Amino acid sequence: MEACSCIVRVLVVALCLLPLASEGRTRHYKFNVMEKNYTRLCSTKSIVTVNGKFPGPTLYAREGDNVLVKVVNHVDRNVTIHWHGVRQLLTAWHDGPAYITQCPIRPGGSFVYNFTITGQRGTLLWHAHILWLRATVHGAIVILPELGVPYPFPAPDEESILVLAEWWKSDTEAVINEALKSGQGPNVSDSHTINGYAGGPVAACPSSGKDGFTLVVEQGKTYLLRLVNAALNENLFFKVAGHRLTVVEVDATYVKPFATDTILITPGQTTNVLFSADQGRGGRYLVTASPFSDSPLVAVDNRTATATLQYANSASTASLTAAALPPQNSTTTASGFLDALRSLNSRAYPARVPAPVDRSLMFTVGLGTNLCASCVNGSRLVAGLNNVTFTMPTTALLQAHYFNVSGVFTDDFPGHPPVAFNYTGSGPNNTQTMNGTRLYRLPYNASVQLVLQDTGIIGTESHPVHLHGHNFFVVGRGTGNYDTTASPPKFNLVDPVERNTMAVPAGGWIAIRFIANNPGVWFLHCHFEVHTTWGLKMAFVVDDGDGPNESLPPPPKNLPSC
């Protein structure tokens, strides 16, 4: 059965979903975490969902709204929900990563997440933040501007949300558990998806050919697409055949508009684009999400997810117009897109780039191997930052920090690589890493510069890195090794793009800046779930400032216990 279009009319959103108000309102949601059978690629399996939906329900709010989400766990495994990209100012207890800011919600338990949308507008996402549950437990967050505040770009006639993800025929927990047992990489997904559909007009599975997502548009109208990459392990190119896309926002921050025919979007990132339904002859056009990987050693799902853009005056049997896909390893396409991203930096939305810098840090990002007698080759693939493979605690780090519990973590994470080497070369002969639950402590309101440098110890690879609780400015990016003398003069300190997730390029580096003005414990990790599982993660402790407006409040009474 063909999926109906998921267009959200702006007027309906404004008047029905978000009643008129002169100030922020309180929005109530209930997320029932439950299992449901889904059939994709001619195969049926039970998956964990929110409210029985895949992808899950969209959370709507306005800038300034207070949001309360009661999460009830009806499945036989632990769960948490992370509100990816929401700043969580003074609400670190509600950020969601398991054993970082909270203990999991146990089977049969519940927890009410309570946070306020402050200084943000655009598209974000929510997802499970424990094990590999976010493969199917995810959805979009739509933050509309405050009432009376227009978009800083031409208002669209209609909007639509497209959630990109992956689908495994097997249970994803079994996939990663088998990989950990063998010490090798996990099997790649069986398909990419668009709004939960692994089919589409060019699907290999016969029954899936009629099950793809269809977006119906009207001639002459302008549409806003809210794109979300909820995939576990895949950077994706996105295209709409026959139509140019104008990028206007990424990660809930406005950018200088620019036109392109190909979007690059990594796991954890969101992108808003405008397009005009300007094909005079109408018809049907192929929508694609295809993988991007410029690392020859990395296995990826090379299948392309497809959907259909169909003009309302065209028959569903009309011929389908396709467009050439970018090559899977097209670094040129990826770099061209990233180079075009610039903060809007207007009077209403200035780019407040931190300068000068109080803390200058450098973290190497990459893979390694540790000894494992039971593994296939006597070793296990691991990952780390500054050669530290993160060990997950059994007590939530934020609780340990707030109540000064000893023995849970240390705050001696190295601010620079322990040993300098040719980072993007073959690296040292010893590929082993150190293990530890090591955090880096920052004083309140410190301005931080962090260089993230890919390594070639096992092989160079892209790493989409996400920082919780903060946005950051991407002031620099390059290939090869970061040069402390030659690289900084090339930084963009005027209008760099502001994000919460940014990919470290394969065999390259990025430099980001942020203000540590949010007290708590904040996770930094690769948003490739396989790399996070292998230990490519750490956390910052941001100390309290002066007074209650700069200090972490006590935990909520219903916070789950470990």
Coordinates of N, CA, C and O in Angstrom, one line a residue, residues 93 402 552-556:
W93 N 20.0 16.8 34.0 CA 19.4 15.5 34.4 C 18.4 14.9 33.4 O 18.1 13.7 33.4
Y402 N 27.6 15.2 41.0 CA 26.7 16.1 41.9 C 26.9 15.7 43.4 O 27.0 16.6 44.2
L552 N 24.1 23.7 38.7 CA 23.2 22.6 38.4 C 22.2 22.4 39.6 O 22.7 22.2 40.7
P553 N 20.9 22.4 39.4 CA 20.0 22.1 40.5 C 20.0 20.7 40.9 O 20.6 19.8 40.2
P554 N 19.4 20.3 42.0 CA 19.3 18.9 42.4 C 18.6 18.1 41.4 O 17.8 18.6 40.6
P555 N 18.8 16.8 41.5 CA 18.1 15.9 40.5 C 16.6 15.8 40.8 O 16.2 16.0 41.9
P556 N 15.8 15.5 39.8 CA 14.4 15.3 40.0 C 14.1 14.1 40.9 O 14.9 13.1 40.9

